Short mmCIF file of C-alpha atoms in Angstrom, two decimals:
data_model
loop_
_atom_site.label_atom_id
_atom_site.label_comp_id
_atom_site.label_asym_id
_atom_site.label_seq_id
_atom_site.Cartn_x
_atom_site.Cartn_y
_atom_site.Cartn_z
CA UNK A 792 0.00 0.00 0.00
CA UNK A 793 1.37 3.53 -0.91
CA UNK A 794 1.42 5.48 2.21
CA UNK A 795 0.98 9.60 1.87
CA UNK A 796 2.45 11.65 4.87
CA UNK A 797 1.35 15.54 4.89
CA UNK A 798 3.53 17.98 6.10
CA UNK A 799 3.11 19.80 8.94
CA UNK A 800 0.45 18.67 10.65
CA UNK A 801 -0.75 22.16 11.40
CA UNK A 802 -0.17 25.28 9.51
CA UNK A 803 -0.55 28.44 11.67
CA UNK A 804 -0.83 31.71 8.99
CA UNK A 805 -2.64 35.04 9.03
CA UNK A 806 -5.14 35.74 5.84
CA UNK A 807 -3.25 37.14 3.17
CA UNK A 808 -0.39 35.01 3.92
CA UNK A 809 1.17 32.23 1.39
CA UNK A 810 0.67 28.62 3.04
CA UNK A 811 2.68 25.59 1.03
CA UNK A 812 1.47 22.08 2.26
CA UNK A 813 3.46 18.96 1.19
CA UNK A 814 3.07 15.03 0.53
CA UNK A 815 5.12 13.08 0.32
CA UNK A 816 4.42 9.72 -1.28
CA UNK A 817 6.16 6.38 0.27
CA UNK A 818 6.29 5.10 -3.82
CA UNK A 819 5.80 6.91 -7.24
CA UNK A 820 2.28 7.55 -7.93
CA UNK A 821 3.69 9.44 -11.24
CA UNK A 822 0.59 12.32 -11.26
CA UNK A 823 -2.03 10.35 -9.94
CA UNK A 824 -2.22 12.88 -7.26
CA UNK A 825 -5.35 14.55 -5.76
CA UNK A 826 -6.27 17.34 -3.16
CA UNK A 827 -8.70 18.13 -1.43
CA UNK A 828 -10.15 20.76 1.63
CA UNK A 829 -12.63 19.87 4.26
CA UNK A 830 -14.71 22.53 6.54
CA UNK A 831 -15.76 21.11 10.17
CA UNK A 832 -19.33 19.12 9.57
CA UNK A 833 -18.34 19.36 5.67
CA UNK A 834 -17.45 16.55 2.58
CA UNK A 835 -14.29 17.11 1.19
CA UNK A 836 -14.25 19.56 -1.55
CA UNK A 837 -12.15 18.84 -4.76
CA UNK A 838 -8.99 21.33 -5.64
CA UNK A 839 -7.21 20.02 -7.61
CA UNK A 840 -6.31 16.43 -9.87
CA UNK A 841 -3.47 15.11 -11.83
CA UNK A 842 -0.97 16.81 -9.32
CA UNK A 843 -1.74 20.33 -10.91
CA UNK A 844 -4.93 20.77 -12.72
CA UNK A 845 -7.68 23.01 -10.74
CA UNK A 846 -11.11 21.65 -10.75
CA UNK A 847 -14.01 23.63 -11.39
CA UNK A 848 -14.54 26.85 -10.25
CA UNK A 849 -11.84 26.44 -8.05
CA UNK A 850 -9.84 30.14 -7.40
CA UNK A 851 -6.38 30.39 -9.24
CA UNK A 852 -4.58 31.53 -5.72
CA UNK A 853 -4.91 27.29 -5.43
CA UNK A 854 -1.58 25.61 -7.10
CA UNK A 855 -0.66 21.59 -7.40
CA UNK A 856 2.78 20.49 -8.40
CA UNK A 857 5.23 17.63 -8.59
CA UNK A 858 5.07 14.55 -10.05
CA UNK A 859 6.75 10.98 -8.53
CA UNK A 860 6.82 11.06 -4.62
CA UNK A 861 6.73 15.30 -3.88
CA UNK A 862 4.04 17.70 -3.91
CA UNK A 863 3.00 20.53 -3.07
CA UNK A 864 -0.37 22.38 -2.44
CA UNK A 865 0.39 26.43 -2.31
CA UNK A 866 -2.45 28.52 -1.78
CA UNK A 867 -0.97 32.47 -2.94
CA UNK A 868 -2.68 33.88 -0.43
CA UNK A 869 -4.79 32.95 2.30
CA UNK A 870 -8.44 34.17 2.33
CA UNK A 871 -10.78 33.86 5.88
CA UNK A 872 -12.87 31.28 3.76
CA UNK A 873 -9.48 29.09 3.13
CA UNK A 874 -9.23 27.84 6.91
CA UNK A 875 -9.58 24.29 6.78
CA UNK A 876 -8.24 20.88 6.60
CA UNK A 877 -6.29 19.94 3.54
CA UNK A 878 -5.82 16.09 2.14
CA UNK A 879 -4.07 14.47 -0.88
CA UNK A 880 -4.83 11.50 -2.53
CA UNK A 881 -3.31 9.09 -4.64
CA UNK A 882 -4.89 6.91 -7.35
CA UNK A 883 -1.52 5.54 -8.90
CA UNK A 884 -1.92 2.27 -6.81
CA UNK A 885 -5.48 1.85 -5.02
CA UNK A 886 -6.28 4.51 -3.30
CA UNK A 887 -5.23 6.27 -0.39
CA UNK A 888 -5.55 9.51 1.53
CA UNK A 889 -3.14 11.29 3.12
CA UNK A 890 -3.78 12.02 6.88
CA UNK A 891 -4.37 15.59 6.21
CA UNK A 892 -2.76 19.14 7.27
CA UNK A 893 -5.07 21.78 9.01
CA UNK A 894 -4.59 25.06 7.86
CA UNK A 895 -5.76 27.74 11.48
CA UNK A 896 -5.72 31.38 11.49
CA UNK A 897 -2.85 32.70 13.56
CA UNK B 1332 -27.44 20.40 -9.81
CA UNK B 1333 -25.89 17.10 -8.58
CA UNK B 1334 -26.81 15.74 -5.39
CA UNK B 1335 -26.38 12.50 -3.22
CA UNK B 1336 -27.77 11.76 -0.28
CA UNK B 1337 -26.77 9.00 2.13
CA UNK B 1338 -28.96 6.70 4.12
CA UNK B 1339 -29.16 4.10 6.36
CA UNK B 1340 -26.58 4.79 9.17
CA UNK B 1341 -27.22 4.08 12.94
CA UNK B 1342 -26.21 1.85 15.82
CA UNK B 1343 -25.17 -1.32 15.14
CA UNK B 1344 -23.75 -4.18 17.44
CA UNK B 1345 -20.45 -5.90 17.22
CA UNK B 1346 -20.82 -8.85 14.42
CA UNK B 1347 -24.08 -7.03 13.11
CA UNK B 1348 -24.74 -6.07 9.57
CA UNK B 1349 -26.46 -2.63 8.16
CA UNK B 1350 -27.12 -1.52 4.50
CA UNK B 1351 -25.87 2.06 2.88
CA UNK B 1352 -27.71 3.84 -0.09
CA UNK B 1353 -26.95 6.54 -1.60
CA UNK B 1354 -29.50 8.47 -3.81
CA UNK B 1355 -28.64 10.10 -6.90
CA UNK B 1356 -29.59 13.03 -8.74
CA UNK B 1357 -28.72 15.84 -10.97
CA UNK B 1358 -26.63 13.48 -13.84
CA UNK B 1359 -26.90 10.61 -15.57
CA UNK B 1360 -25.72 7.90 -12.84
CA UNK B 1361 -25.14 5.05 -15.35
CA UNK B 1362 -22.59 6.81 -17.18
CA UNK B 1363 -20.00 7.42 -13.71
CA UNK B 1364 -18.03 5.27 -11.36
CA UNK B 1365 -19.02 6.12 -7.74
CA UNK B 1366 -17.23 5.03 -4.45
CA UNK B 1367 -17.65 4.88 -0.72
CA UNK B 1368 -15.35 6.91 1.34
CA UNK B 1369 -15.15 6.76 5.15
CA UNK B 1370 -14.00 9.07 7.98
CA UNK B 1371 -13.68 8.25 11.31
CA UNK B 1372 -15.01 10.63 14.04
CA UNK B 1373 -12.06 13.12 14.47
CA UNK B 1374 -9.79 11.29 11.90
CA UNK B 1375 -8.45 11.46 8.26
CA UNK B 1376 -10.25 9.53 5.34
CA UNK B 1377 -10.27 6.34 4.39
CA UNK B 1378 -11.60 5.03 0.92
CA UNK B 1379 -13.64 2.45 1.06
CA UNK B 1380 -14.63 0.64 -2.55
CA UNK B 1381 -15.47 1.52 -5.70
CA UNK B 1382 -17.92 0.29 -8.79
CA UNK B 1383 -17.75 1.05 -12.21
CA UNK B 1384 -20.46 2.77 -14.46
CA UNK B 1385 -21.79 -0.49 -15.19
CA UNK B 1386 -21.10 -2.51 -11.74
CA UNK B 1387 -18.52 -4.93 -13.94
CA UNK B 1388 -15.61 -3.50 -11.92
CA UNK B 1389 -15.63 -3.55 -7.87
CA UNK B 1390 -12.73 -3.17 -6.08
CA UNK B 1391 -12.64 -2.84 -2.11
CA UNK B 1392 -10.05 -1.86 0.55
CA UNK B 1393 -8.37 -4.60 2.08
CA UNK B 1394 -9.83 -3.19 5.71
CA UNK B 1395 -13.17 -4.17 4.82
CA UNK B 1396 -12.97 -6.50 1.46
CA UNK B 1397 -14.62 -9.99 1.94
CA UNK B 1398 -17.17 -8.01 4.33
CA UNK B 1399 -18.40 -5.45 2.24
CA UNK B 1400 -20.72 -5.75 -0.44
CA UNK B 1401 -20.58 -2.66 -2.70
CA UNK B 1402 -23.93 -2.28 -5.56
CA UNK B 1403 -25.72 -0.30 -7.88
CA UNK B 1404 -28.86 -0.02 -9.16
CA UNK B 1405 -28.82 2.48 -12.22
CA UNK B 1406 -32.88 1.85 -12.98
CA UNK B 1407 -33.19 3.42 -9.08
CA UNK B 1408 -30.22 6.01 -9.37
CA UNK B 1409 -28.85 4.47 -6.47
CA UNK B 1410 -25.83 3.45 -4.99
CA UNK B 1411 -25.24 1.10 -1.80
CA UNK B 1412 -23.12 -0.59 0.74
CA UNK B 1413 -23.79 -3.65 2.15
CA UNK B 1414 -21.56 -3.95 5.33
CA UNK B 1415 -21.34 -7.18 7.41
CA UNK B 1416 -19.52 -8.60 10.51
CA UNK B 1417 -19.20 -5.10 11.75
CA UNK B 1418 -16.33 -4.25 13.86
CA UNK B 1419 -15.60 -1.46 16.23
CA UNK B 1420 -13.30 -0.09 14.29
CA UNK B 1421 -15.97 0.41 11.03
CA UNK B 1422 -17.25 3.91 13.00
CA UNK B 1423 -17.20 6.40 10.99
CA UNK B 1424 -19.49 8.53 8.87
CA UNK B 1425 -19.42 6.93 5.59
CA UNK B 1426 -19.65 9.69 2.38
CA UNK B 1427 -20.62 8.15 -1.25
CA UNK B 1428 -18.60 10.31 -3.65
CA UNK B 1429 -18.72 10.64 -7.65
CA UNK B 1430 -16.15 9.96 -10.02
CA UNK B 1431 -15.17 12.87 -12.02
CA UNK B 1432 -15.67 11.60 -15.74
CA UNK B 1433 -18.10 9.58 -17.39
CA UNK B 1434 -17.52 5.95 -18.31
CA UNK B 1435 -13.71 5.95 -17.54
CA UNK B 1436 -13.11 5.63 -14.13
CA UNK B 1437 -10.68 8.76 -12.82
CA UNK B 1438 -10.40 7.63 -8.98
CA UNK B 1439 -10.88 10.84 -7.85
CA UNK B 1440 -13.91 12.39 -6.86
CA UNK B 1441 -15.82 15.15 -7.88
CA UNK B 1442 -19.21 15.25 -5.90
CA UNK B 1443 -19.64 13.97 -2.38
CA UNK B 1444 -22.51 13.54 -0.29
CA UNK B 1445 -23.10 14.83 3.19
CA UNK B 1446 -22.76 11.50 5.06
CA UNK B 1447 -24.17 9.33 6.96
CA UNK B 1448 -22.77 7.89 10.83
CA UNK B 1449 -22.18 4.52 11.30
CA UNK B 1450 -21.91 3.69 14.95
CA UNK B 1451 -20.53 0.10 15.87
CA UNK B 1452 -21.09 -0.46 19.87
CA UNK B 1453 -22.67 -2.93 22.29
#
């Protein structure tokens, strides 16, 4: 099983700030890479697939990259409404989530 | 507008079984893959199993596989779970979510419901 670890656990940033989340995965899942944001008493919302491509109406201050066992989530800068819990995914081998990194206001 | 709703959640004992639907609306269910997806109470997420557009292809996590039964039932727009021998450890509130594309399945998912607690307890 391909194991996804998310980096830090907790991100503490004021709005306006840049936040940059990472996972790491334990094997190559090439771009088969997928995140996601969850609100308290929420789904999970779709971001972003294939490592770097933004999903619908999803704001361009939202960036995926890397490819192989790195990436990175980068949100430009923070809005109030951008709060949250982030998770990747992978779909290069099963599927598996990673256990998530929650973004708090400072 | 797409929608699914989840059903069928409650309190279950040890060993019991319970049965998941999901109602669909919004799209044309036959053409997508659709999955289960699980979250335990204060915890991460967990997928759970998947079924293609046209039910040919199932494939389950090895947490549950063997004692999950995963279905669809395009003429009903629905989607279910079929969960046996429940364990302890199966708590969670269980989301059905939507592939993104049609026909091919993408593994990723698009549309989720809202949920629906599964509580495993004597």
């Amino acid at each position: 099983e391909i194991v996804l670890t998310q980096s830090p656990g907790t991100l503490s940033l004021s709005p306006g700030e840049r936040a940059t989340l990472s996972c790491r995965a334990s094997q190559s899942v090439s771009s088969y890479l997928a995140w996601y944001q969850q609100k308290p008493g929420q789904p999970p919302r779709l971001l972003i697939y294939g490592a770097s491509s933004r999903a619908t109406g999803i704001p361009d201050r939202f960036t995926g990259s890397g490819s192989g066992t790195d990436f990175t989530l980068t949100i430009s800068r923070l809005e109030p409404e951008d709060f949250a819990v982030y998770y990747c995914q992978q779909y290069g081998s099963s599927l598996t989530f990673g256990g998530g990194t929650k973004v708090e206001i400072k | 507008e797409v929608q699914l709703v989840e059903s069928g959640g409650g309190l279950v004992q040890p060993g019991g079984s319970l049965r998941l639907s999901c109602a669909a609306s919004g799209f044309t269910f036959s053409s997508y893959s659709m999955n289960w997806v699980r979250q335990a109470p204060g915890k991460g997420l967990e997928w759970v199993s998947y079924i293609g557009s046209s039910g040919n292809t199932i494939y389950y996590a090895d947490s549950v596989k063997g004692r999950f039964t995963i279905s669809r039932d395009s003429a009903k727009n629905s989607l279910y779970l079929q969960m046996n021998s429940l364990r302890a450890e199966d708590t969670a509130v269980y989301y059905c979510a939507r592939d993104q594309r049609e026909w091919l399945g993408t593994y990723y998912f698009d549309y989720w419901g809202q949920g629906t607690l599964v509580t495993v307890s004597s």
